[in-house]
Amino acid sequence: MVIELSLATGIAPRHIAELDLRSIDTMAYLIDQHNKAMKNGKPSGTGEVPSRYGSAQLSG
C-alpha cells in the first residue's frame, strides 16, 4: 500500500512509511474519492459547481 500511495501522491515511500495508520487511511480515502470524481467527469477541488445546479450568475 505504501508504493501505491507514493505513486498517487508523489510523496516518497520513506515518508509515507513514517505516517501513522490513521493518516494513511485518510490519504487513501481522499485519493479514492478524487479518482471516483474524476471517473464521473466531475473536477475535484476546483471550486466548480456541478452542472446539475445550473450556472449561477451574480447580479450586481
Short mmCIF file of C-alpha atoms in Angstrom, two decimals:
data_model
loop_
_atom_site.label_atom_id
_atom_site.label_comp_id
_atom_site.label_asym_id
_atom_site.label_seq_id
_atom_site.Cartn_x
_atom_site.Cartn_y
_atom_site.Cartn_z
CA MET A 1 0.00 0.00 0.00
CA VAL A 2 2.92 2.36 0.62
CA ILE A 3 4.04 2.12 -3.01
CA GLU A 4 0.52 2.82 -4.34
CA LEU A 5 0.16 5.89 -2.12
CA SER A 6 3.61 7.05 -3.13
CA LEU A 7 2.73 6.83 -6.82
CA ALA A 8 -0.65 8.51 -6.33
CA THR A 9 0.64 11.39 -4.21
CA GLY A 10 4.24 11.86 -5.29
CA ILE A 11 5.35 11.54 -1.67
CA ALA A 12 8.48 9.44 -1.12
CA PRO A 13 7.74 5.95 0.27
CA ARG A 14 10.03 6.52 3.25
CA HIS A 15 7.89 9.48 4.35
CA ILE A 16 4.65 7.55 3.92
CA ALA A 17 6.11 4.69 5.97
CA GLU A 18 6.62 7.14 8.85
CA LEU A 19 2.92 8.12 8.96
CA ASP A 20 0.53 6.55 11.43
CA LEU A 21 -2.19 4.21 10.18
CA ARG A 22 -4.96 6.79 10.55
CA SER A 23 -3.11 9.27 8.33
CA ILE A 24 -2.50 6.60 5.70
CA ASP A 25 -6.16 5.56 5.77
CA THR A 26 -7.26 9.18 5.37
CA MET A 27 -4.87 9.73 2.48
CA ALA A 28 -6.08 6.55 0.74
CA TYR A 29 -9.72 7.60 1.22
CA LEU A 30 -9.14 11.06 -0.24
CA ILE A 31 -7.32 9.62 -3.26
CA ASP A 32 -10.16 7.14 -3.78
CA GLN A 33 -12.76 9.93 -3.64
CA HIS A 34 -10.74 12.01 -6.10
CA ASN A 35 -10.46 9.07 -8.51
CA LYS A 36 -14.21 8.42 -8.30
CA ALA A 37 -14.95 12.08 -9.03
CA MET A 38 -12.60 12.10 -12.00
CA LYS A 39 -14.14 8.87 -13.31
CA ASN A 40 -17.57 10.56 -13.23
CA GLY A 41 -16.22 13.59 -15.08
CA LYS A 42 -16.50 15.93 -12.12
CA PRO A 43 -13.45 18.03 -11.35
CA SER A 44 -12.14 17.64 -7.84
CA GLY A 45 -11.00 20.61 -5.78
CA THR A 46 -11.58 23.20 -8.49
CA GLY A 47 -14.40 25.01 -6.73
CA GLU A 48 -16.69 24.46 -9.70
CA VAL A 49 -20.39 23.90 -9.14
CA PRO A 50 -21.68 20.57 -10.51
CA SER A 51 -23.74 21.03 -13.68
CA ARG A 52 -26.96 19.74 -12.07
CA TYR A 53 -27.22 23.07 -10.24
CA GLY A 54 -27.04 25.07 -13.44
CA SER A 55 -24.83 28.07 -13.88
CA ALA A 56 -25.24 30.59 -11.11
CA GLN A 57 -24.88 34.21 -12.15
CA LEU A 58 -24.22 37.01 -9.71
CA SER A 59 -26.28 40.10 -10.39
CA GLY A 60 -24.82 43.36 -9.47
#
